[in-house]
mmCIF file of C-alpha atoms in Angstrom:
data_model
loop_
_atom_site.group_PDB
_atom_site.id
_atom_site.type_symbol
_atom_site.label_atom_id
_atom_site.label_comp_id
_atom_site.label_asym_id
_atom_site.label_seq_id
_atom_site.Cartn_x
_atom_site.Cartn_y
_atom_site.Cartn_z
ATOM 1 C CA MET A 417 40.339 28.870 -44.816
ATOM 2 C CA LYS A 418 37.134 31.820 -46.037
ATOM 3 C CA LYS A 419 34.169 31.251 -43.172
ATOM 4 C CA GLU A 420 31.486 33.156 -43.278
ATOM 5 C CA CYS A 421 30.967 33.779 -40.150
ATOM 6 C CA ILE A 422 32.872 32.560 -36.756
ATOM 7 C CA ALA A 423 31.878 32.169 -33.487
ATOM 8 C CA MET A 424 33.717 33.729 -30.372
ATOM 9 C CA LEU A 425 32.100 31.593 -27.421
ATOM 10 C CA LEU A 426 33.339 33.098 -23.552
ATOM 11 C CA ALA A 427 33.199 30.745 -21.507
ATOM 12 C CA GLY A 428 35.865 31.525 -18.786
ATOM 13 C CA GLY A 429 33.976 32.884 -16.326
ATOM 14 C CA GLN A 430 34.638 31.634 -12.486
ATOM 15 C CA GLY A 431 30.640 32.045 -11.381
ATOM 16 C CA SER A 432 30.963 33.019 -7.725
ATOM 17 C CA ARG A 433 27.647 33.300 -7.909
ATOM 18 C CA LEU A 434 27.128 29.355 -7.766
ATOM 19 C CA HIS A 435 28.974 29.320 -4.430
ATOM 20 C CA ALA A 436 30.490 25.440 -3.790
ATOM 21 C CA LEU A 437 29.225 24.000 -7.161
ATOM 22 C CA THR A 438 31.684 26.509 -8.732
ATOM 23 C CA ASP A 439 34.599 25.949 -6.310
ATOM 24 C CA LYS A 440 36.138 23.664 -8.680
ATOM 25 C CA ALA A 441 34.471 23.809 -11.813
ATOM 26 C CA ALA A 442 33.852 26.687 -14.431
ATOM 27 C CA LYS A 443 30.400 27.483 -14.415
ATOM 28 C CA PRO A 444 29.686 26.395 -18.479
ATOM 29 C CA ILE A 445 30.327 22.917 -17.518
ATOM 30 C CA ILE A 446 28.102 22.285 -14.266
ATOM 31 C CA PRO A 447 25.458 19.947 -14.429
ATOM 32 C CA PHE A 448 22.647 21.001 -15.953
ATOM 33 C CA GLY A 449 18.822 19.526 -17.067
ATOM 34 C CA GLY A 450 20.250 15.678 -16.317
ATOM 35 C CA LYS A 451 21.734 14.226 -19.352
ATOM 36 C CA TYR A 452 24.033 18.080 -20.850
ATOM 37 C CA ARG A 453 26.013 21.019 -19.614
ATOM 38 C CA ILE A 454 25.699 24.080 -19.571
ATOM 39 C CA ILE A 455 27.722 24.537 -22.860
ATOM 40 C CA ASP A 456 26.092 21.793 -25.007
ATOM 41 C CA PHE A 457 23.230 24.921 -25.219
ATOM 42 C CA PRO A 458 25.056 27.506 -27.072
ATOM 43 C CA LEU A 459 27.451 24.565 -28.607
ATOM 44 C CA SER A 460 24.278 23.382 -30.001
ATOM 45 C CA ASN A 461 22.921 26.461 -31.435
ATOM 46 C CA CYS A 462 26.187 26.542 -33.603
ATOM 47 C CA ALA A 463 26.162 23.495 -34.739
ATOM 48 C CA ASN A 464 22.492 24.116 -35.307
ATOM 49 C CA SER A 465 23.301 26.878 -37.020
ATOM 50 C CA GLY A 466 25.735 26.598 -39.302
ATOM 51 C CA VAL A 467 28.212 28.099 -38.301
ATOM 52 C CA ASP A 468 30.382 24.960 -37.405
ATOM 53 C CA VAL A 469 34.168 27.302 -36.656
ATOM 54 C CA VAL A 470 33.782 28.001 -32.597
ATOM 55 C CA GLY A 471 36.885 29.107 -30.452
ATOM 56 C CA VAL A 472 35.618 28.295 -26.614
ATOM 57 C CA LEU A 473 37.480 30.999 -24.529
ATOM 58 C CA THR A 474 38.371 29.980 -21.142
ATOM 59 C CA GLN A 475 39.943 30.866 -17.935
ATOM 60 C CA TYR A 476 39.397 29.210 -14.442
ATOM 61 C CA GLN A 477 39.458 25.914 -13.616
ATOM 62 C CA PRO A 478 39.897 24.854 -17.272
ATOM 63 C CA LEU A 479 40.950 21.341 -17.694
ATOM 64 C CA HIS A 480 37.215 18.970 -16.772
ATOM 65 C CA LEU A 481 35.831 22.338 -19.742
ATOM 66 C CA ASN A 482 38.948 21.296 -21.998
ATOM 67 C CA SER A 483 38.679 17.776 -21.660
ATOM 68 C CA TYR A 484 34.671 18.059 -22.238
ATOM 69 C CA ILE A 485 34.637 20.040 -25.445
ATOM 70 C CA GLY A 486 37.527 17.915 -26.584
ATOM 71 C CA ASN A 487 37.511 17.953 -30.935
ATOM 72 C CA GLY A 488 33.710 18.705 -31.038
ATOM 73 C CA GLN A 489 32.615 15.922 -32.471
ATOM 74 C CA PRO A 490 29.127 15.308 -29.868
ATOM 75 C CA TRP A 491 28.567 18.726 -31.190
ATOM 76 C CA ASP A 492 28.786 17.726 -34.663
ATOM 77 C CA LEU A 493 31.865 20.332 -34.773
ATOM 78 C CA ASP A 494 34.795 17.868 -35.455
ATOM 79 C CA LEU A 495 35.270 18.818 -39.295
ATOM 80 C CA GLN A 496 38.758 19.757 -40.934
ATOM 81 C CA ARG A 497 37.733 23.384 -42.232
ATOM 82 C CA GLY A 498 36.201 24.158 -38.584
ATOM 83 C CA GLY A 499 35.304 22.260 -35.390
ATOM 84 C CA ALA A 500 35.637 23.915 -31.934
ATOM 85 C CA TYR A 501 39.588 25.102 -30.450
ATOM 86 C CA ILE A 502 39.970 25.717 -27.046
ATOM 87 C CA LEU A 503 41.240 29.646 -25.952
ATOM 88 C CA PRO A 504 43.244 30.047 -23.269
ATOM 89 C CA PRO A 505 45.365 33.323 -22.908
ATOM 90 C CA TYR A 506 48.201 32.791 -23.729
ATOM 91 C CA GLN A 507 51.553 34.497 -23.612
ATOM 92 C CA SER A 508 52.775 36.134 -27.083
ATOM 93 C CA ALA A 509 56.880 36.208 -27.791
ATOM 94 C CA GLY A 510 58.163 39.391 -26.825
ATOM 95 C CA ALA A 511 55.554 40.374 -24.567
ATOM 96 C CA LYS A 512 53.998 39.344 -21.073
ATOM 97 C CA GLY A 513 51.327 37.434 -20.850
ATOM 98 C CA GLU A 514 48.579 37.285 -19.365
ATOM 99 C CA TRP A 515 44.722 36.732 -18.358
ATOM 100 C CA PHE A 516 41.553 37.365 -20.231
ATOM 101 C CA SER A 517 39.974 41.678 -18.608
ATOM 102 C CA GLY A 518 37.834 41.918 -20.000
ATOM 103 C CA THR A 519 34.538 40.457 -22.691
ATOM 104 C CA ALA A 520 36.059 42.281 -25.111
ATOM 105 C CA ASN A 521 39.878 42.109 -23.853
ATOM 106 C CA ALA A 522 39.603 38.735 -23.938
ATOM 107 C CA ILE A 523 38.181 38.776 -28.197
ATOM 108 C CA TYR A 524 40.858 41.255 -27.909
ATOM 109 C CA GLN A 525 43.300 38.732 -27.352
ATOM 110 C CA ASN A 526 41.806 36.564 -30.030
ATOM 111 C CA ILE A 527 42.199 38.418 -33.049
ATOM 112 C CA ASP A 528 45.280 36.411 -34.579
ATOM 113 C CA PHE A 529 42.480 33.171 -34.108
ATOM 114 C CA ILE A 530 40.031 35.279 -35.547
ATOM 115 C CA GLU A 531 41.503 36.542 -38.517
ATOM 116 C CA MET A 532 43.552 33.179 -40.033
ATOM 117 C CA TRP A 533 38.989 32.083 -40.818
ATOM 118 C CA GLU A 534 38.815 35.545 -42.699
ATOM 119 C CA PRO A 535 35.224 36.360 -41.338
ATOM 120 C CA GLU A 536 33.020 38.402 -42.325
ATOM 121 C CA TYR A 537 30.901 38.704 -39.220
ATOM 122 C CA VAL A 538 31.440 37.136 -35.681
ATOM 123 C CA LEU A 539 29.510 36.316 -33.099
ATOM 124 C CA VAL A 540 30.559 36.337 -30.178
ATOM 125 C CA LEU A 541 28.515 34.436 -27.264
ATOM 126 C CA SER A 542 28.436 33.125 -24.147
ATOM 127 C CA GLY A 543 28.897 29.967 -22.013
ATOM 128 C CA ASP A 544 26.214 30.260 -19.558
ATOM 129 C CA HIS A 545 22.519 30.677 -20.890
ATOM 130 C CA ILE A 546 20.002 28.191 -21.245
ATOM 131 C CA TYR A 547 18.348 28.691 -24.739
ATOM 132 C CA LYS A 548 17.469 27.843 -28.233
ATOM 133 C CA MET A 549 18.692 29.819 -31.365
ATOM 134 C CA ASP A 550 19.226 30.049 -35.233
ATOM 135 C CA TYR A 551 22.293 31.963 -34.501
ATOM 136 C CA SER A 552 22.235 31.777 -38.522
ATOM 137 C CA ASP A 553 18.291 33.920 -39.010
ATOM 138 C CA MET A 554 19.884 36.627 -36.469
ATOM 139 C CA LEU A 555 22.283 36.623 -39.264
ATOM 140 C CA ARG A 556 19.716 37.295 -42.034
ATOM 141 C CA GLN A 557 19.197 40.055 -40.257
ATOM 142 C CA HIS A 558 22.487 41.314 -39.511
ATOM 143 C CA LYS A 559 22.926 41.809 -43.117
ATOM 144 C CA ALA A 560 19.691 43.776 -44.153
ATOM 145 C CA ASN A 561 19.673 45.905 -41.686
ATOM 146 C CA LYS A 562 23.131 46.794 -42.354
ATOM 147 C CA ALA A 563 24.522 46.240 -38.979
ATOM 148 C CA ASP A 564 27.649 46.536 -37.511
ATOM 149 C CA CYS A 565 26.283 45.541 -34.709
ATOM 150 C CA SER A 566 23.381 43.586 -33.763
ATOM 151 C CA ILE A 567 21.851 42.689 -30.015
ATOM 152 C CA ALA A 568 20.025 39.452 -29.211
ATOM 153 C CA VAL A 569 17.165 41.243 -26.846
ATOM 154 C CA LEU A 570 14.592 40.161 -24.685
ATOM 155 C CA ARG A 571 12.284 41.917 -23.040
ATOM 156 C CA VAL A 572 12.427 41.383 -19.093
ATOM 157 C CA PRO A 573 10.318 42.659 -16.206
ATOM 158 C CA LEU A 574 11.186 46.349 -15.733
ATOM 159 C CA GLU A 575 11.714 45.254 -11.538
ATOM 160 C CA ASP A 576 14.410 42.588 -13.180
ATOM 161 C CA ALA A 577 15.954 45.489 -15.650
ATOM 162 C CA SER A 578 19.081 46.827 -13.594
ATOM 163 C CA ARG A 579 20.716 43.364 -13.661
ATOM 164 C CA PHE A 580 20.782 43.964 -17.611
ATOM 165 C CA GLY A 581 22.069 45.809 -20.240
ATOM 166 C CA ILE A 582 19.172 47.780 -21.335
ATOM 167 C CA MET A 583 18.152 49.702 -23.939
ATOM 168 C CA GLU A 584 15.574 52.085 -26.554
ATOM 169 C CA VAL A 585 14.493 51.785 -30.020
ATOM 170 C CA GLY A 586 14.536 54.861 -32.426
ATOM 171 C CA GLU A 587 11.866 55.676 -35.317
ATOM 172 C CA GLU A 588 13.844 53.345 -37.874
ATOM 173 C CA GLY A 589 14.341 50.769 -35.370
ATOM 174 C CA TYR A 590 18.150 50.951 -34.724
ATOM 175 C CA ILE A 591 19.107 51.077 -31.217
ATOM 176 C CA SER A 592 19.337 54.690 -30.427
ATOM 177 C CA LYS A 593 20.718 53.995 -26.064
ATOM 178 C CA PHE A 594 22.716 51.119 -24.381
ATOM 179 C CA VAL A 595 23.275 52.253 -20.868
ATOM 180 C CA GLU A 596 24.899 48.452 -19.204
ATOM 181 C CA LYS A 597 23.254 48.259 -15.301
ATOM 182 C CA PRO A 598 20.788 50.437 -15.589
ATOM 183 C CA LYS A 599 20.512 51.571 -11.413
ATOM 184 C CA VAL A 600 17.025 52.931 -12.448
ATOM 185 C CA PRO A 601 15.910 51.502 -16.337
ATOM 186 C CA GLU A 602 14.003 53.296 -18.665
ATOM 187 C CA SER A 603 13.110 50.033 -20.559
ATOM 188 C CA ASP A 604 12.647 46.466 -20.347
ATOM 189 C CA LEU A 605 14.307 46.217 -23.194
ATOM 190 C CA ALA A 606 17.538 43.952 -22.605
ATOM 191 C CA SER A 607 20.447 41.772 -23.330
ATOM 192 C CA MET A 608 20.973 38.355 -24.072
ATOM 193 C CA GLY A 609 24.934 39.196 -23.525
ATOM 194 C CA ILE A 610 24.751 37.397 -28.158
ATOM 195 C CA TYR A 611 26.094 40.305 -30.052
ATOM 196 C CA ILE A 612 27.028 39.765 -34.088
ATOM 197 C CA PHE A 613 29.420 41.687 -35.161
ATOM 198 C CA THR A 614 30.664 43.195 -38.573
ATOM 199 C CA TRP A 615 34.307 41.624 -38.457
ATOM 200 C CA ALA A 616 35.937 44.763 -39.556
ATOM 201 C CA LYS A 617 33.817 47.304 -37.363
ATOM 202 C CA LEU A 618 34.387 45.286 -34.649
ATOM 203 C CA ARG A 619 38.658 45.025 -34.932
ATOM 204 C CA GLU A 620 38.262 48.756 -35.272
ATOM 205 C CA TYR A 621 36.526 49.335 -31.824
ATOM 206 C CA LEU A 622 38.460 45.874 -30.284
ATOM 207 C CA ILE A 623 42.284 47.899 -30.577
ATOM 208 C CA ALA A 624 41.057 51.491 -29.664
ATOM 209 C CA ASP A 625 39.668 50.028 -26.666
ATOM 210 C CA GLU A 626 42.836 48.173 -25.765
ATOM 211 C CA ASN A 627 44.445 51.027 -25.548
ATOM 212 C CA ASP A 628 41.960 53.318 -22.981
ATOM 213 C CA PRO A 629 43.525 52.192 -19.540
ATOM 214 C CA SER A 630 39.881 54.035 -18.503
ATOM 215 C CA SER A 631 38.350 50.677 -20.416
ATOM 216 C CA ASP A 632 37.233 47.825 -18.005
ATOM 217 C CA LYS A 633 37.444 46.152 -21.930
ATOM 218 C CA ASP A 634 34.039 45.172 -21.662
ATOM 219 C CA PHE A 635 31.595 45.252 -24.410
ATOM 220 C CA GLY A 636 28.372 46.409 -22.596
ATOM 221 C CA LYS A 637 30.479 49.172 -20.638
ATOM 222 C CA ASN A 638 32.757 50.048 -23.404
ATOM 223 C CA ILE A 639 32.226 48.684 -27.179
ATOM 224 C CA ILE A 640 29.139 48.930 -27.361
ATOM 225 C CA PRO A 641 28.423 52.232 -25.975
ATOM 226 C CA SER A 642 31.555 53.548 -28.028
ATOM 227 C CA MET A 643 29.772 52.305 -30.891
ATOM 228 C CA LEU A 644 26.406 54.045 -30.233
ATOM 229 C CA SER A 645 28.636 56.984 -29.248
ATOM 230 C CA ALA A 646 30.043 57.392 -32.668
ATOM 231 C CA GLY A 647 27.041 56.969 -34.763
ATOM 232 C CA GLU A 648 27.338 53.054 -36.442
ATOM 233 C CA LYS A 649 24.072 50.991 -37.237
ATOM 234 C CA LEU A 650 23.068 49.460 -34.094
ATOM 235 C CA TRP A 651 20.556 46.423 -34.791
ATOM 236 C CA PRO A 652 18.395 44.523 -32.125
ATOM 237 C CA TYR A 653 17.517 40.960 -32.647
ATOM 238 C CA ARG A 654 14.417 40.607 -31.439
ATOM 239 C CA PHE A 655 14.154 37.005 -29.017
ATOM 240 C CA SER A 656 10.758 36.121 -28.083
ATOM 241 C CA GLY A 657 11.990 31.916 -27.081
ATOM 242 C CA TYR A 658 12.681 31.007 -24.067
ATOM 243 C CA TRP A 659 16.303 31.797 -22.126
ATOM 244 C CA ARG A 660 17.922 32.170 -19.145
ATOM 245 C CA ASP A 661 20.389 33.569 -17.434
ATOM 246 C CA VAL A 662 22.046 30.196 -15.185
ATOM 247 C CA GLY A 663 24.403 33.031 -12.950
ATOM 248 C CA THR A 664 23.194 32.094 -10.108
ATOM 249 C CA VAL A 665 21.600 29.569 -7.221
ATOM 250 C CA GLN A 666 17.976 30.624 -7.307
ATOM 251 C CA SER A 667 17.662 31.128 -10.860
ATOM 252 C CA LEU A 668 19.970 27.397 -11.332
ATOM 253 C CA TRP A 669 17.377 25.685 -9.467
ATOM 254 C CA ASP A 670 14.864 27.885 -11.390
ATOM 255 C CA ALA A 671 15.490 26.327 -14.985
ATOM 256 C CA ASN A 672 16.567 23.323 -13.823
ATOM 257 C CA MET A 673 12.576 22.661 -13.241
ATOM 258 C CA ASP A 674 12.037 24.243 -16.353
ATOM 259 C CA MET A 675 13.074 21.254 -17.998
ATOM 260 C CA LEU A 676 10.127 19.612 -16.058
ATOM 261 C CA SER A 677 7.443 21.716 -18.671
ATOM 262 C CA PRO A 678 7.942 20.712 -22.314
ATOM 263 C CA THR A 679 5.791 23.796 -22.996
ATOM 264 C CA LEU A 680 8.637 26.426 -21.588
ATOM 265 C CA ILE A 681 12.043 24.505 -23.831
ATOM 266 C CA ASN A 682 11.478 21.173 -25.831
ATOM 267 C CA LEU A 683 14.260 18.911 -24.910
ATOM 268 C CA TYR A 684 13.181 16.571 -27.105
ATOM 269 C CA ASP A 685 12.249 18.551 -30.978
ATOM 270 C CA ARG A 686 14.385 16.586 -33.771
ATOM 271 C CA SER A 687 14.912 19.447 -35.677
ATOM 272 C CA TRP A 688 16.932 21.247 -33.350
ATOM 273 C CA PRO A 689 18.794 18.805 -30.941
ATOM 274 C CA ILE A 690 20.359 19.986 -28.185
ATOM 275 C CA ARG A 691 24.301 17.141 -27.636
ATOM 276 C CA SER A 692 26.306 16.044 -25.086
ATOM 277 C CA ARG A 693 29.623 14.673 -24.079
ATOM 278 C CA SER A 694 26.932 11.508 -22.549
ATOM 279 C CA PRO A 695 29.145 9.188 -20.566
ATOM 280 C CA ILE A 696 28.098 5.518 -21.930
ATOM 281 C CA LYS A 697 25.893 4.181 -18.889
ATOM 282 C CA PRO A 698 23.109 1.031 -18.615
ATOM 283 C CA PRO A 699 19.572 1.877 -18.385
ATOM 284 C CA HIS A 700 18.494 3.612 -15.614
ATOM 285 C CA TYR A 701 16.393 1.302 -13.176
ATOM 286 C CA VAL A 702 13.294 1.741 -10.721
ATOM 287 C CA GLY A 703 12.765 -0.848 -8.034
ATOM 288 C CA GLU A 704 9.559 -1.764 -7.539
ATOM 289 C CA ASN A 705 8.763 0.215 -4.530
ATOM 290 C CA ALA A 706 9.897 3.222 -5.434
ATOM 291 C CA LEU A 707 7.630 6.201 -6.648
ATOM 292 C CA ILE A 708 8.918 7.952 -9.270
ATOM 293 C CA GLU A 709 6.051 11.342 -10.040
ATOM 294 C CA ASN A 710 7.140 14.315 -12.650
ATOM 295 C CA SER A 711 10.478 13.701 -12.930
ATOM 296 C CA ILE A 712 13.914 13.793 -15.109
ATOM 297 C CA LEU A 713 16.213 10.070 -15.142
ATOM 298 C CA THR A 714 18.857 9.677 -16.680
ATOM 299 C CA GLU A 715 20.867 7.019 -17.390
ATOM 300 C CA GLY A 716 22.525 4.705 -14.748
ATOM 301 C CA CYS A 717 20.290 5.490 -12.016
ATOM 302 C CA ASP A 718 18.995 3.524 -9.270
ATOM 303 C CA LEU A 719 16.150 4.476 -7.854
ATOM 304 C CA ARG A 720 14.084 2.478 -5.219
ATOM 305 C CA GLY A 721 13.162 5.548 -3.328
ATOM 306 C CA ARG A 722 10.597 8.371 -3.824
ATOM 307 C CA VAL A 723 11.216 11.325 -7.058
ATOM 308 C CA GLN A 724 9.339 13.421 -7.587
ATOM 309 C CA ASN A 725 8.936 17.040 -9.475
ATOM 310 C CA SER A 726 13.067 16.386 -8.879
ATOM 311 C CA VAL A 727 15.760 16.589 -12.456
ATOM 312 C CA LEU A 728 18.571 13.106 -11.828
ATOM 313 C CA GLY A 729 21.866 13.698 -13.697
ATOM 314 C CA ASN A 730 23.622 9.464 -13.890
ATOM 315 C CA SER A 731 24.923 7.566 -11.465
ATOM 316 C CA VAL A 732 22.337 8.932 -8.797
ATOM 317 C CA THR A 733 21.073 6.294 -5.874
ATOM 318 C CA VAL A 734 18.250 6.549 -4.030
ATOM 319 C CA PHE A 735 18.050 4.015 -1.593
ATOM 320 C CA GLU A 736 14.341 2.388 -0.272
ATOM 321 C CA GLY A 737 13.107 4.666 1.971
ATOM 322 C CA ALA A 738 14.653 7.709 0.812
ATOM 323 C CA ALA A 739 12.821 10.868 -0.599
ATOM 324 C CA VAL A 740 13.663 13.730 -3.368
ATOM 325 C CA LEU A 741 10.883 15.918 -4.124
ATOM 326 C CA ASN A 742 11.572 19.911 -6.044
ATOM 327 C CA SER A 743 16.011 19.175 -5.693
ATOM 328 C CA VAL A 744 18.155 19.335 -8.831
ATOM 329 C CA LEU A 745 20.578 15.387 -8.276
ATOM 330 C CA MET A 746 23.307 16.161 -10.278
ATOM 331 C CA PRO A 747 25.466 12.317 -11.665
ATOM 332 C CA GLY A 748 27.238 10.272 -9.092
ATOM 333 C CA CYS A 749 25.178 11.591 -6.395
ATOM 334 C CA VAL A 750 23.999 8.972 -4.105
ATOM 335 C CA ILE A 751 20.853 9.498 -1.075
ATOM 336 C CA GLU A 752 20.702 6.195 2.072
ATOM 337 C CA MET A 753 17.809 4.969 3.750
ATOM 338 C CA GLY A 754 15.555 7.766 5.059
ATOM 339 C CA ALA A 755 17.538 10.656 3.824
ATOM 340 C CA VAL A 756 15.615 13.252 2.788
ATOM 341 C CA VAL A 757 16.240 16.422 -0.014
ATOM 342 C CA GLN A 758 13.930 18.783 -0.457
ATOM 343 C CA TYR A 759 14.885 22.582 -3.301
ATOM 344 C CA ALA A 760 17.937 21.566 -2.954
ATOM 345 C CA ILE A 761 20.737 20.868 -5.438
ATOM 346 C CA ILE A 762 23.020 18.318 -4.311
ATOM 347 C CA GLY A 763 26.855 18.448 -6.640
ATOM 348 C CA GLU A 764 28.194 15.583 -8.372
ATOM 349 C CA ASN A 765 29.859 12.459 -6.326
ATOM 350 C CA ALA A 766 28.427 14.703 -3.098
ATOM 351 C CA ARG A 767 26.521 11.754 -0.962
ATOM 352 C CA VAL A 768 23.741 12.017 1.248
ATOM 353 C CA GLY A 769 23.440 9.750 5.022
ATOM 354 C CA SER A 770 20.948 6.985 6.321
ATOM 355 C CA GLY A 771 18.258 9.646 7.946
ATOM 356 C CA ALA A 772 19.957 13.052 6.601
ATOM 357 C CA VAL A 773 17.944 16.031 6.382
ATOM 358 C CA VAL A 774 18.812 17.876 2.965
ATOM 359 C CA GLY A 775 16.215 21.900 2.560
ATOM 360 C CA SER A 776 12.991 22.029 3.037
ATOM 361 C CA PRO A 777 10.212 23.852 1.606
ATOM 362 C CA PRO A 778 9.594 27.846 1.171
ATOM 363 C CA ASN A 779 8.249 29.092 4.605
ATOM 364 C CA GLY A 780 8.148 32.971 4.026
ATOM 365 C CA GLU A 781 11.175 33.365 5.288
ATOM 366 C CA ASP A 782 13.669 35.875 4.232
ATOM 367 C CA SER A 783 15.972 33.492 4.978
ATOM 368 C CA TRP A 784 14.867 30.911 2.941
ATOM 369 C CA GLY A 785 16.838 29.768 0.064
ATOM 370 C CA ILE A 786 17.291 26.321 -1.990
ATOM 371 C CA THR A 787 19.997 24.444 -0.726
ATOM 372 C CA THR A 788 24.297 24.070 -2.376
ATOM 373 C CA CYS A 789 25.847 20.492 -1.680
ATOM 374 C CA ARG A 790 29.671 21.196 -3.155
ATOM 375 C CA PRO A 791 30.452 18.331 -5.242
ATOM 376 C CA ASP A 792 32.111 15.482 -3.500
ATOM 377 C CA SER A 793 30.768 16.441 -0.597
ATOM 378 C CA HIS A 794 29.305 14.745 1.963
ATOM 379 C CA ILE A 795 25.994 15.048 4.261
ATOM 380 C CA PRO A 796 26.383 12.668 7.680
ATOM 381 C CA ASP A 797 24.074 10.170 8.994
ATOM 382 C CA GLY A 798 21.363 12.364 10.517
ATOM 383 C CA THR A 799 21.869 15.960 10.018
ATOM 384 C CA ILE A 800 19.616 18.119 9.592
ATOM 385 C CA VAL A 801 20.571 20.731 7.134
ATOM 386 C CA SER A 802 18.175 24.030 7.487
ATOM 387 C CA PRO A 803 17.486 25.655 3.842
ATOM 388 C CA GLY A 804 19.498 28.140 2.199
ATOM 389 C CA ALA A 805 22.458 26.790 3.699
ATOM 390 C CA MET A 806 25.361 25.805 1.139
ATOM 391 C CA ILE A 807 27.553 22.678 2.278
ATOM 392 C CA TYR A 808 31.376 23.216 1.243
ATOM 393 C CA SER A 809 32.977 20.287 2.527
ATOM 394 C CA ASN A 810 32.280 17.955 5.355
ATOM 395 C CA ARG A 811 31.867 20.058 8.497
ATOM 396 C CA GLU A 812 31.541 23.665 6.606
ATOM 397 C CA VAL A 813 28.053 25.123 6.434
ATOM 398 C CA LYS A 814 27.220 28.778 5.139
ATOM 399 C CA LYS A 815 24.324 30.560 5.197
#
């Protein structure tokens, strides 16, 4: 079962910065772009790139994620000699079971799975980024430059660089310096959290790192700096396409709004399809008095009100007299008569009562933000929910 390259997809993060949206679900399973889930993007990239063995490492709230991925069939990963494999933390014989304690530890705990495929290279991915990338091109550069590790990189505004692993490149084109989330960045070349390692080399560093009690067991904090200081060849794979980390409410809303512009990321490219496990629903319906402008609509929607600049998942209902503006409505949402939802993210199967007002346009104040409602929540009739509010239940509102 020898494979040249397999992928290890880190999908176990809690996504705490998404607050109410990940209260009962892992971040990679969060609905996105009307038709998709966040994890659809790296899974589709793997399938499109010819990487047909994907280990999906789960941990936080794994039930929905495991069920969604299943045998990998929607992404053409249901293969006899390959496929998608769910890899939760486990307890081995004579050992004490434990959670993954970091990104490197998660890979270390699955060394046996990796070696089952005898790969020359291992692709390490995150399950919470929105982008389209040909990993086979990255692998080609990795081999051509005889790299021990290749890191996908892009330029970011210098004021945002402290959120990323930042690197500098030497005269020969290899990475010469790497600092994880520096307080004062000296470069704008940022890691995308996408790595290709030569497996024999990575295995050595994973074992050494696991035996270091002072380590955080993290790629950015430990593995990459250790390889760099030991003189290993680290190659920067420069990426110029659309990429967004959707780890915050604001970035999740921003990325959904980006889907309304095909010039940013083209979801209609038949040569690079983004696949998903889509439910079987009837066609969407637009009523005779509805007004729909510049929006994404998905199967099963029943729309009789006003929808502008918004992204709607499947089975959303917008009653006559209701308005949805510049918002993201996840599957199963109901917006009742006379309700107004604007600059908001409404979680799955949430209901906004008649005459309620959720969110408001930007007003220039620091307290303004995207209003967020937890899945299955209910905003009572006539309720006014302030901008930036975080609804966890029918009675609890947090800023």
